[in-house]
Coordinates of C-alpha atoms in Angstrom, one line a residue:
X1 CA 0.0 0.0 0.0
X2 CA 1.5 3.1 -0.9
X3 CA 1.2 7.1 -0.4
X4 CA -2.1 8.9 -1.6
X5 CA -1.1 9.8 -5.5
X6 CA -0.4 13.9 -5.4
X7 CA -3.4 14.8 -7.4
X8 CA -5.8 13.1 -4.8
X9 CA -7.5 15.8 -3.1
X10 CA -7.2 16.2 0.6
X11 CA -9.6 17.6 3.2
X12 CA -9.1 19.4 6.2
X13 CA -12.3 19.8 8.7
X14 CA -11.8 22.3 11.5
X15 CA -9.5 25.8 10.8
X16 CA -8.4 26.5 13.6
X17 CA -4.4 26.7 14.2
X18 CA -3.9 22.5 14.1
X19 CA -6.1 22.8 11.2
X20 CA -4.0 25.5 9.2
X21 CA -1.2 23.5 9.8
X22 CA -2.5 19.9 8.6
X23 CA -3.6 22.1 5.4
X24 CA -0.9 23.3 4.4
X25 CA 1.6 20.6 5.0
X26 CA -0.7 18.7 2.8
X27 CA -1.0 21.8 0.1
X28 CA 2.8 22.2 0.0
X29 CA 3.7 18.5 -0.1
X30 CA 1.5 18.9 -3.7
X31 CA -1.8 17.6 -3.0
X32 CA -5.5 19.9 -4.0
X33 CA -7.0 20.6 -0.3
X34 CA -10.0 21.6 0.6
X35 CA -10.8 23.8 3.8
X36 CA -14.1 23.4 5.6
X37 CA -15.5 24.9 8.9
X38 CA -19.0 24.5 10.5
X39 CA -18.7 28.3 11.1
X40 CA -19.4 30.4 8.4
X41 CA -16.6 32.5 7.0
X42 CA -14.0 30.6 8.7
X43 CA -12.4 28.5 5.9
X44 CA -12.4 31.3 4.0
X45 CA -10.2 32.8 6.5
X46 CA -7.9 30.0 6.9
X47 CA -6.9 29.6 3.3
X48 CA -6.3 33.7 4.1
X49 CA -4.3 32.7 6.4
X50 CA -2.2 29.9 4.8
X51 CA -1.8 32.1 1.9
X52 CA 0.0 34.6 4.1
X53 CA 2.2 32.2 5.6
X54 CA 2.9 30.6 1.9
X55 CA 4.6 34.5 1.1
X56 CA 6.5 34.6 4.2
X57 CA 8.1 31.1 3.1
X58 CA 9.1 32.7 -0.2
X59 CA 10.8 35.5 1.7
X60 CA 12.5 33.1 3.6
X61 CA 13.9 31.4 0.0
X62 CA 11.6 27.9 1.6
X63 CA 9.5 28.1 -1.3
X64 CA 10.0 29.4 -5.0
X65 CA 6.9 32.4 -6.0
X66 CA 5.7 30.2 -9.1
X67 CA 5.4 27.5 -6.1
X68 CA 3.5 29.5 -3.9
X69 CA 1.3 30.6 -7.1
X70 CA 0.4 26.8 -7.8
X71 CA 0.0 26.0 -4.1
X72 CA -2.5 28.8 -3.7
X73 CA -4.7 27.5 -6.8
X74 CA -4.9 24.1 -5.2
X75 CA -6.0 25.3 -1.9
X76 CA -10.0 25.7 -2.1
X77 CA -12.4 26.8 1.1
X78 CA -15.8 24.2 1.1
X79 CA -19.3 25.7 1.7
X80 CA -20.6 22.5 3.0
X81 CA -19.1 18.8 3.2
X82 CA -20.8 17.8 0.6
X83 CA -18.5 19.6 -1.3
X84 CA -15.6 17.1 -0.3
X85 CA -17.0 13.9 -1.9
X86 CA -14.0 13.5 -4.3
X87 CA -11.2 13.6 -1.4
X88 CA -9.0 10.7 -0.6
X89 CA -8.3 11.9 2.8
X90 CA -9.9 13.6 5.1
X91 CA -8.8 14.6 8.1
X92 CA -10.4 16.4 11.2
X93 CA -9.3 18.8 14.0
X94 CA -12.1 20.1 15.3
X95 CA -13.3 20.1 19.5
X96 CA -11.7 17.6 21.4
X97 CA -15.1 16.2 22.3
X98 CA -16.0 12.3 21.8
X99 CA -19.5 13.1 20.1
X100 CA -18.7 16.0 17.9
X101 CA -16.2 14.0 16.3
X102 CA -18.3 10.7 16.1
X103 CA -21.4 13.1 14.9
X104 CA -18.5 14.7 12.2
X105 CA -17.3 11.0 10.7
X106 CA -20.7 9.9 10.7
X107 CA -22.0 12.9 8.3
X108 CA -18.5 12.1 6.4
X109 CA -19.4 8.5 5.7
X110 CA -22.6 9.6 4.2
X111 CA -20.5 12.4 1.6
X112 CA -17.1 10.4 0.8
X113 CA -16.3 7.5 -1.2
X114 CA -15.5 4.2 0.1
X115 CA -11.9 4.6 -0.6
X116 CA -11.7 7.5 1.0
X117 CA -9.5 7.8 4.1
X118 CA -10.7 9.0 7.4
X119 CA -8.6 10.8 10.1
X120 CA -8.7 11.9 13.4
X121 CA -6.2 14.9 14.8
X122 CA -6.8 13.9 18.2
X123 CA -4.6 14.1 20.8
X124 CA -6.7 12.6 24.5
X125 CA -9.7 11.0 22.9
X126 CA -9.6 7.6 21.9
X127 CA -9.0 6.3 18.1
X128 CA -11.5 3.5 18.9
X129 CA -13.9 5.4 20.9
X130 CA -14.5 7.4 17.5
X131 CA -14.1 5.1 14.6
X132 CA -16.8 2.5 16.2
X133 CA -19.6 5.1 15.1
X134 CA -18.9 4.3 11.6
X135 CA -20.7 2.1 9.5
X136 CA -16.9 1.0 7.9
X137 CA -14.1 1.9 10.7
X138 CA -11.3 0.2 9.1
X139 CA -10.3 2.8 6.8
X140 CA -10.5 5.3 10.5
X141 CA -7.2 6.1 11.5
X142 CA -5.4 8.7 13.7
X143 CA -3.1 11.3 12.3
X144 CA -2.0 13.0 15.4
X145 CA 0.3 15.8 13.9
X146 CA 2.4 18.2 16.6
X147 CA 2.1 22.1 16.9
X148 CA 2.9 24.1 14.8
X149 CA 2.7 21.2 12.0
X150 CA 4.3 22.8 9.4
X151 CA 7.4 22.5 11.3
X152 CA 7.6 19.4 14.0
X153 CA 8.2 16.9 12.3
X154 CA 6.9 14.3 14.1
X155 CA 3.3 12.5 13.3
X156 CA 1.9 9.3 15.9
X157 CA -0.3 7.2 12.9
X158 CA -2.8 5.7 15.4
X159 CA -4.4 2.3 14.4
X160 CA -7.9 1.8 16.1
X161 CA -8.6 -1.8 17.7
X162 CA -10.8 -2.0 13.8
X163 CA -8.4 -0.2 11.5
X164 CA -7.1 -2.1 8.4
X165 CA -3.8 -2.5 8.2
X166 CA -3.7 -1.5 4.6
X167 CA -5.6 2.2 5.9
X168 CA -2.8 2.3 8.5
X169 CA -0.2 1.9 6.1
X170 CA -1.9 4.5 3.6
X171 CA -1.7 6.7 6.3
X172 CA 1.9 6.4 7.1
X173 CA 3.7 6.4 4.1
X174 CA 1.2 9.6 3.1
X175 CA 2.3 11.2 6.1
X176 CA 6.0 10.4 5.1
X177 CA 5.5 11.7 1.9
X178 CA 4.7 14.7 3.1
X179 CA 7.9 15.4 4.5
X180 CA 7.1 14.3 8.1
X181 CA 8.8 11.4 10.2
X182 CA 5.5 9.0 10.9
X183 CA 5.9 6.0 14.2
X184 CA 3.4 3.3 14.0
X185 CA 1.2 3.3 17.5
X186 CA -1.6 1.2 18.9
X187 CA -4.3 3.4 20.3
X188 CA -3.6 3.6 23.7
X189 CA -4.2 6.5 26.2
X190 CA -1.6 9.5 25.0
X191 CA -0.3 7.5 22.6
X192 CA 3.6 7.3 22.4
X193 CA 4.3 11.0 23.2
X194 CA 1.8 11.6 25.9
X195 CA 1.9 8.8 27.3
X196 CA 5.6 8.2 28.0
X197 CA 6.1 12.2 28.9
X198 CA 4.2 12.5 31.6
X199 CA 7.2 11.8 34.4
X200 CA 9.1 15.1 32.7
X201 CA 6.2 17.0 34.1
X202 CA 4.7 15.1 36.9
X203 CA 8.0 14.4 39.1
X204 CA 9.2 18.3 38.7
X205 CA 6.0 19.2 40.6
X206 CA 6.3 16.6 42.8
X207 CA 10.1 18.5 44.2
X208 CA 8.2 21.5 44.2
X209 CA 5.3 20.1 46.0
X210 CA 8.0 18.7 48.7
X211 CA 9.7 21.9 49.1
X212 CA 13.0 20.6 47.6
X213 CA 13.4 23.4 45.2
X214 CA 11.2 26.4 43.4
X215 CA 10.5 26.2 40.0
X216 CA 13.2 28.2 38.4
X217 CA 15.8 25.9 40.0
X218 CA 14.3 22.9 39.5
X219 CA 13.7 23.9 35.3
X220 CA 17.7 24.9 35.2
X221 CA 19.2 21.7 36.6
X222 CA 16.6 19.4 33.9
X223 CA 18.3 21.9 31.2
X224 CA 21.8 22.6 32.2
X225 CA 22.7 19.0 33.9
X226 CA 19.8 16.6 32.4
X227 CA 19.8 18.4 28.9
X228 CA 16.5 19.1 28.2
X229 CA 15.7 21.9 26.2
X230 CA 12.8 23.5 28.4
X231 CA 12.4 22.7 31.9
X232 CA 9.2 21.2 33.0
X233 CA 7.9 24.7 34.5
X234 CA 8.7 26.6 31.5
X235 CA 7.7 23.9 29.3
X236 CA 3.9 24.0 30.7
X237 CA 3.5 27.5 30.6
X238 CA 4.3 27.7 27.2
X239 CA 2.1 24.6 26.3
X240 CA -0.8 26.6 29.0
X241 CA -1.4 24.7 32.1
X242 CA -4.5 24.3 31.4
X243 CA -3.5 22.3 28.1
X244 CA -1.4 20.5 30.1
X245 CA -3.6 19.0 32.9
X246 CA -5.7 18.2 30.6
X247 CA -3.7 15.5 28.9
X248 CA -2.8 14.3 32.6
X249 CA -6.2 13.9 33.8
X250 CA -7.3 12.4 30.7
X251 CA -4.3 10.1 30.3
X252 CA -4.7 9.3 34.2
X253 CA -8.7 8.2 33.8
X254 CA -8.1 6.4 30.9
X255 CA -6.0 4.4 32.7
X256 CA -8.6 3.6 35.7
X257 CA -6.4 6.3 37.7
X258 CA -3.3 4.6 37.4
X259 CA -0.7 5.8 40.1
X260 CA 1.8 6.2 37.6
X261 CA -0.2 9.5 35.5
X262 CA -1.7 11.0 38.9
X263 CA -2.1 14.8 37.7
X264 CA -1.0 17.5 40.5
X265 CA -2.5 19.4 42.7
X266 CA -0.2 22.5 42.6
X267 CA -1.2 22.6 38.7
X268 CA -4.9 22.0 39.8
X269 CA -4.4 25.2 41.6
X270 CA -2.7 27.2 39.3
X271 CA -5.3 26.2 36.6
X272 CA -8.0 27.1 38.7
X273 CA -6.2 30.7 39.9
X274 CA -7.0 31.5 36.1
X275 CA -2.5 31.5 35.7
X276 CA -2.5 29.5 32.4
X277 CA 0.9 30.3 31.3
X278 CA 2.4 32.8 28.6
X279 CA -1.0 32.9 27.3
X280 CA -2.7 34.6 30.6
X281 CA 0.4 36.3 31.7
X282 CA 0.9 34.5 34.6
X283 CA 1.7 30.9 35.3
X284 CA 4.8 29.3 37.5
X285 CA 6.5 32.5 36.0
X286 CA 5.2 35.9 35.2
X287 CA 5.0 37.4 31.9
X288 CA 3.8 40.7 32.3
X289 CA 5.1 43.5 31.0
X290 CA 8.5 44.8 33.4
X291 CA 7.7 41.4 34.6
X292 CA 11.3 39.9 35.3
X293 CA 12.3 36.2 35.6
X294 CA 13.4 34.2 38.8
X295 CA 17.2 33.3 39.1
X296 CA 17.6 29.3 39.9
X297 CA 19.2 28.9 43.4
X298 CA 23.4 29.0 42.9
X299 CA 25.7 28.2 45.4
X300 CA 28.3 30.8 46.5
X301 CA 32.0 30.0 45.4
X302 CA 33.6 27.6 47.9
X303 CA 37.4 26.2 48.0
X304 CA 37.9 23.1 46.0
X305 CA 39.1 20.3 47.8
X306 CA 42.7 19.1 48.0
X307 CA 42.2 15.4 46.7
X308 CA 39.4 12.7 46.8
X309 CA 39.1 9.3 47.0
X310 CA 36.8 7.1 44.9
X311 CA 35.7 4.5 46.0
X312 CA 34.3 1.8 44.3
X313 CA 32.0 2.0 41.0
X314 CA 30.7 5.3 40.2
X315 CA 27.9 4.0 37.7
X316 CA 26.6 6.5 35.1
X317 CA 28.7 9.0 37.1
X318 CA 32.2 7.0 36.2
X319 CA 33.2 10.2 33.7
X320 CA 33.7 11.9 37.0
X321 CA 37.2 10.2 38.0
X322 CA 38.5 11.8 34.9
X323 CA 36.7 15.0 35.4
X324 CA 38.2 15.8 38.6
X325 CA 41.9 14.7 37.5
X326 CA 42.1 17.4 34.3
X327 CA 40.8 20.2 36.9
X328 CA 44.2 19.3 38.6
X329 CA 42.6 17.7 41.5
X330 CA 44.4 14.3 43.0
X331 CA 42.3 11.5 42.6
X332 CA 43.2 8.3 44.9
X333 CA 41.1 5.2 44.3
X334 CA 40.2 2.7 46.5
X335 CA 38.6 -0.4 44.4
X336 CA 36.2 -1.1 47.9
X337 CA 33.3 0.8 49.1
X338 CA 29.7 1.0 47.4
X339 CA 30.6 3.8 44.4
X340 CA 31.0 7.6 46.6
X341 CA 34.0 10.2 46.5
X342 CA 35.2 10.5 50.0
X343 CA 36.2 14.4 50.6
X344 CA 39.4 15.0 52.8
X345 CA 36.6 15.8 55.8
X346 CA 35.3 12.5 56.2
X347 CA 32.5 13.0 54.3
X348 CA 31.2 11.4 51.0
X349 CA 29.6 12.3 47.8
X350 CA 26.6 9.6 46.2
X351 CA 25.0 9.8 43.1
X352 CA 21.3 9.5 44.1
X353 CA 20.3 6.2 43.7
X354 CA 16.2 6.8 44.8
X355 CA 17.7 6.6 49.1
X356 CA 17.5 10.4 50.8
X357 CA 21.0 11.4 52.0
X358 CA 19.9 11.2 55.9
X359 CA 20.0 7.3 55.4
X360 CA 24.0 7.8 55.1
X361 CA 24.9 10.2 57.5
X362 CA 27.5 12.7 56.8
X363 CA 26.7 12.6 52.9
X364 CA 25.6 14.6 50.1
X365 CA 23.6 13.3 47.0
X366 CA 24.6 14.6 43.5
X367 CA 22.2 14.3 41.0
X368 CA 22.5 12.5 37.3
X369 CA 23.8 14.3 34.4
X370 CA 22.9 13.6 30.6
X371 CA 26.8 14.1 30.6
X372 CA 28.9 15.3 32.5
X373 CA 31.7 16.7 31.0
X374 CA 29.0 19.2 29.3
X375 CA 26.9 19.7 31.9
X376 CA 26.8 23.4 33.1
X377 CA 24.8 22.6 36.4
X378 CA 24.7 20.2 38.8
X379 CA 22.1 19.7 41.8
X380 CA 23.4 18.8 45.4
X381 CA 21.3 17.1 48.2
X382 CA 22.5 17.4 51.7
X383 CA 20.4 16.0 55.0
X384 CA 20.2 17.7 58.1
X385 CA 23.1 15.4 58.9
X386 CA 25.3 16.6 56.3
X387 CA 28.1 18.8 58.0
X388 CA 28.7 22.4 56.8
X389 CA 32.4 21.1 55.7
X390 CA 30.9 18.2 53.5
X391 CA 28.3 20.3 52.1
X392 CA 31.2 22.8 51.1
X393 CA 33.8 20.6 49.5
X394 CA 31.4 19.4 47.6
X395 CA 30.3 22.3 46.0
X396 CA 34.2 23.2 45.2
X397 CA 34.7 20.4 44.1
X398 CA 31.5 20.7 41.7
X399 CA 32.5 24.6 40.8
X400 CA 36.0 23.6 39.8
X401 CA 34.9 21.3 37.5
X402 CA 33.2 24.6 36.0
X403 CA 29.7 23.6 36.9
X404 CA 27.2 25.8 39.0
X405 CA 26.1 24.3 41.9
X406 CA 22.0 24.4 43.1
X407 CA 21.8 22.6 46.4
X408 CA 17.8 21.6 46.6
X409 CA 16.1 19.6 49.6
X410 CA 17.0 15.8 50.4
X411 CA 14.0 13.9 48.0
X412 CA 15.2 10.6 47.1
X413 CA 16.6 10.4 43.1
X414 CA 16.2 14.1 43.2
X415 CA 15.5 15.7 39.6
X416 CA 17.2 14.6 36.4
X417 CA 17.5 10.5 37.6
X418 CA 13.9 10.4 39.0
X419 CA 13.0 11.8 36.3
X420 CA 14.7 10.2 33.5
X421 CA 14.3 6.6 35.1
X422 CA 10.4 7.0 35.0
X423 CA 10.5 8.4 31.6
X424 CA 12.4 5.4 30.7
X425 CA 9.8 3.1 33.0
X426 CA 6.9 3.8 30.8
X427 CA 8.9 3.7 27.6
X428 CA 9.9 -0.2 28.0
X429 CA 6.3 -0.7 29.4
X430 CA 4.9 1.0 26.2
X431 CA 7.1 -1.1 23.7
X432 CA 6.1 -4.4 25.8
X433 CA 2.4 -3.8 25.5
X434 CA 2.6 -3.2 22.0
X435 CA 1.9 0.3 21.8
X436 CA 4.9 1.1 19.5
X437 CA 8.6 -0.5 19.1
X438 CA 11.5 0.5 20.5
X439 CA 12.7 1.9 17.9
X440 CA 9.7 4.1 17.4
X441 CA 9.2 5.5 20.9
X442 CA 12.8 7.1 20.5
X443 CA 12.4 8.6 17.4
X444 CA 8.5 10.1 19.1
X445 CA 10.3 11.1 22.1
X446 CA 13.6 12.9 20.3
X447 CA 11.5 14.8 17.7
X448 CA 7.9 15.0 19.5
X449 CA 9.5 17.0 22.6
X450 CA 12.7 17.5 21.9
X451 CA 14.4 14.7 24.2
X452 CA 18.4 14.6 23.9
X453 CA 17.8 11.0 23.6
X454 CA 15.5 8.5 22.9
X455 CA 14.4 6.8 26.5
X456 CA 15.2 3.0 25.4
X457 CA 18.7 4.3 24.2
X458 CA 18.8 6.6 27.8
X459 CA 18.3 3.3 29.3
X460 CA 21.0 1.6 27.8
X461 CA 23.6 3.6 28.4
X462 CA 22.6 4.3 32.3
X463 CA 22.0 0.5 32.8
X464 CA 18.8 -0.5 33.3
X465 CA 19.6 -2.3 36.2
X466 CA 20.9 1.4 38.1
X467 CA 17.4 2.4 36.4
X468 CA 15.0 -0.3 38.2
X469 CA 16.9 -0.3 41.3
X470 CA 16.4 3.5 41.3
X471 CA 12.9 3.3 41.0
X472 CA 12.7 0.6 43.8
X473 CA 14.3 2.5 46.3
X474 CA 11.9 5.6 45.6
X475 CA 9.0 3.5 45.7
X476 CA 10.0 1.8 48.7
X477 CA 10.3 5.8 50.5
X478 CA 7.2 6.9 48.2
X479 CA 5.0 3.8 48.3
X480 CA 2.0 4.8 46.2
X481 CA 2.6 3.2 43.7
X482 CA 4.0 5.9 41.1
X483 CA 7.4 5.1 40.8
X484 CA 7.0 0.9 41.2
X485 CA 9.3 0.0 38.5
X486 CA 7.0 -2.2 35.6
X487 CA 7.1 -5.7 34.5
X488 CA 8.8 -4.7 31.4
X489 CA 11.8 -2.9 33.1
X490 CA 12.4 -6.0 35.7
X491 CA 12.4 -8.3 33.0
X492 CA 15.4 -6.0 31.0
X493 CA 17.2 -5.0 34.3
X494 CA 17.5 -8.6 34.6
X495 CA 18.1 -9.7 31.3
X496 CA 20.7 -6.8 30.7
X497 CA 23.0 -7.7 34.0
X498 CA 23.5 -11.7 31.8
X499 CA 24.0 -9.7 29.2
X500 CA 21.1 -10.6 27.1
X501 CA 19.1 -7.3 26.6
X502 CA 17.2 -7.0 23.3
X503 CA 14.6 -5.1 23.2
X504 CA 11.9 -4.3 20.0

């Protein structure tokens, strides 16, 4: 089954900014498209409104003017859907409501030929849910494209429990015609992208919730030590909170109220202060005009230590060892011990491993890196145990490695490796339930939100093992459930440490 042929017209129903988007990826990729809207006036607008962004990409040299000219004729607003008969594809973004869409695909059926492909742009509601009002749902699929569409390039092609495999097929090597990088998902709540983000956002409020650090801290260690590109704070005030609890409480319901996608309160809050984000002005941060931005908590400068001693296995904090010897600092190793640099007071240093530093005495938690040779931050944890000498050899030792140093509140795993073992959690539990391969929930992850790796491959290299032990010892502290590790991740912690890892 190949792509829809380029002179096959495609429809777009719904013209608001997802809409626009799907529209003109189609338009520009070659295909005639239609533009309708229940409102009057409105797909006339749209096609306005493509057509203007069509001349800003021939001043950016993205497209040719004789281009633009031909793209324009092809684009066409519909009066009424009856005017869509002819299309080979038609796909919808209208209210994210269960029986608008079903009443939509329904009215479709009755206007479109039997060839004709049907797809959903949802993003919470289920694939399923809305192809079984159809008198034929095996040519239903879901298209869920990323905003703004014209530019992400990632698109989740969503088989229903009734789609065809040919219709899925159609679909994704349509949508790779277009330009776009498809992955191939069962219809599951939040799909690859939703599904398997919602740690990035759920464990950053839960530090804030606990008092371990404020939001602007919390989003500069996941940048500058986990390498994300947004921190989770900023990230969901761009995206508008409300937008964002949304897809939480919808992903959490659809899963009976799972323990693992329990939204927050703190967001429930904000949401219901009326602080949406960028969009209202306010949200974690304020946008207002003179408005300025939070600092993230830095240490002051403190004397680097004369020497350590590492001890044992340092895990996915090894590079360290090295680290610490090109800043000119004498590094004695003792083969022993559990994996900790001992400081010249006594004291130690632990990568979290999900245990809170008051378990170990005099000893301060750092937190994981994506790497740390490039990391620009990195997040302390001391208890009330730790002594004032530890706390400060640490943090010179941290600061002559050229990092900036955020000490936040003792929470077992603390930022980046809770975080980034739970994203990795639900990524081997979505590949062994079938939702997508491994392969596939990477490649959603890296391009859908901008990940600096794909979680199977994050897994890998931190050792699934560290990963699932991780989780155990938080859930042990937190025992509700959220941070059990899964079935899939105990069977690959296990089969990784005889060597015989292979997941698909």
């Amino acid at each position: 089954m190949t792509a829809l042929d380029l002179s096959s017209p495609v429809a777009v129903v719904g013209t608001g900014t997802m809409g626009q988007g799907i529209a003109q990826v189609a338009l520009v990729a070659g295909h005639p498209v239609r533009l309708y809207d229940a409102v009057p006036g409105r797909a006339r607008e749209a096609a306005d409104a493509i057509g203007a962004r069509l001349d800003r990409l021939v001043e950016k040299e993205r497209l040719t003017g004789a281009q633009r000219d031909l793209a324009r004729a092809r684009l066409r607003p519909a009066e009424t859907l009856a005017d869509l008969a002819d299309c080979a594809l038609v796909a919808e973004a209208v209210l994210e409501r269960l029986d608008v869409k079903q009443e939509l695909f329904r009215a479709l059926e009755d206007v479109v030929g039997d060839d004709c492909l049907l797809a959903t742009n949802t993003s919470s509601l289920s694939v399923t849910a809305i192809g079984g009002a159809l008198r034929a749902p095996g040519r239903f699929v879901g298209l869920h494209f990323f905003n703004p569409a014209p530019l992400l390039p990632l698109v989740e092609v969503v088989s229903g429990f009734a789609t065809d495999p040919a219709s899925a097929t159609r679909a994704y090597e349509t949508a790779r015609a277009w330009g776009k990088t498809p992955v191939a998902c069962a219809d599951t709540p939040g799909f690859v992208v939703n599904r398997v983000a919602r740690p990035f956002y759920a464990e950053a409020l839960a530090v804030h919730e606990l008092r371990a650090a404020d939001p602007a801290t919390i989003d500069a260690v996941l940048r500058e030590s986990g390498g994300f590109r947004m921190g989770a704070f900023e990230l969901t005030d761009l995206i508008g909170q409300d937008v964002n609890e949304s897809v939480t409480h919808s992903v959490w319901q659809a899963f009976f109220q799972d323990a693992r996608f329990t939204p927050s309160l703190a967001q429930r809050r904000l949401v219901e202060s009326g602080r949406l984000g960028r969009k209202s002005g306010q949200g974690w941060y304020d946008y207002r005009d003179g408005a300025g931005r939070p600092e993230p908590h830095t240490a002051e400068p403190a004397d680097r230590p004369a020497y350590v001693v590492a001890e044992g296995d340092l895990g996915p904090a090894a590079e360290l060892v090295t680290l610490i010897r090109a800043a000119g600092i004498e590094v004695r190793e003792d083969d022993g011990g559990s994996g900790s640099l001992v400081l010249p007071g006594g004291g130690r240093l632990h990568l979290t491993d999900g245990q809170t530093s008051v378990e170990r005495g005099d000893v301060v938690h750092f937190d994981l890196a994506l790497d740390y040779r490039r990391a620009t931050r990195v997040a302390l944890a001391p208890a009330g145990t730790t002594s004032p000498r530890t706390l400060a050899e640490a943090t010179g030792l941290f600061q002559a490695l050229g990092k900036k140093v955020s000490v936040v509140g003792d929470v077992p795993g603390m930022i980046v490796a809770r975080t980034v073992a739970r994203i990795i959690d639900l990524a081997y539990d979505a590949v062994a339930r079938g939702v997508a391969s491994a392969e596939d929930v990477d490649t959603a992850m890296r391009l859908g939100v901008n990940y600096p790796l794909g979680p199977v491959e994050w897994g890998r290299r931190l050792g699934l093992w560290w990963v699932y032990e991780l989780l155990g010892a938080l859930h042990e502290r937190e025992p509700s459930g959220r941070h059990a590790p899964s079935l899939a991740l105990h069977r690959h912690a296990h089969a990784s440490d005889a060597g015989e890892d292979t997941p698909s």
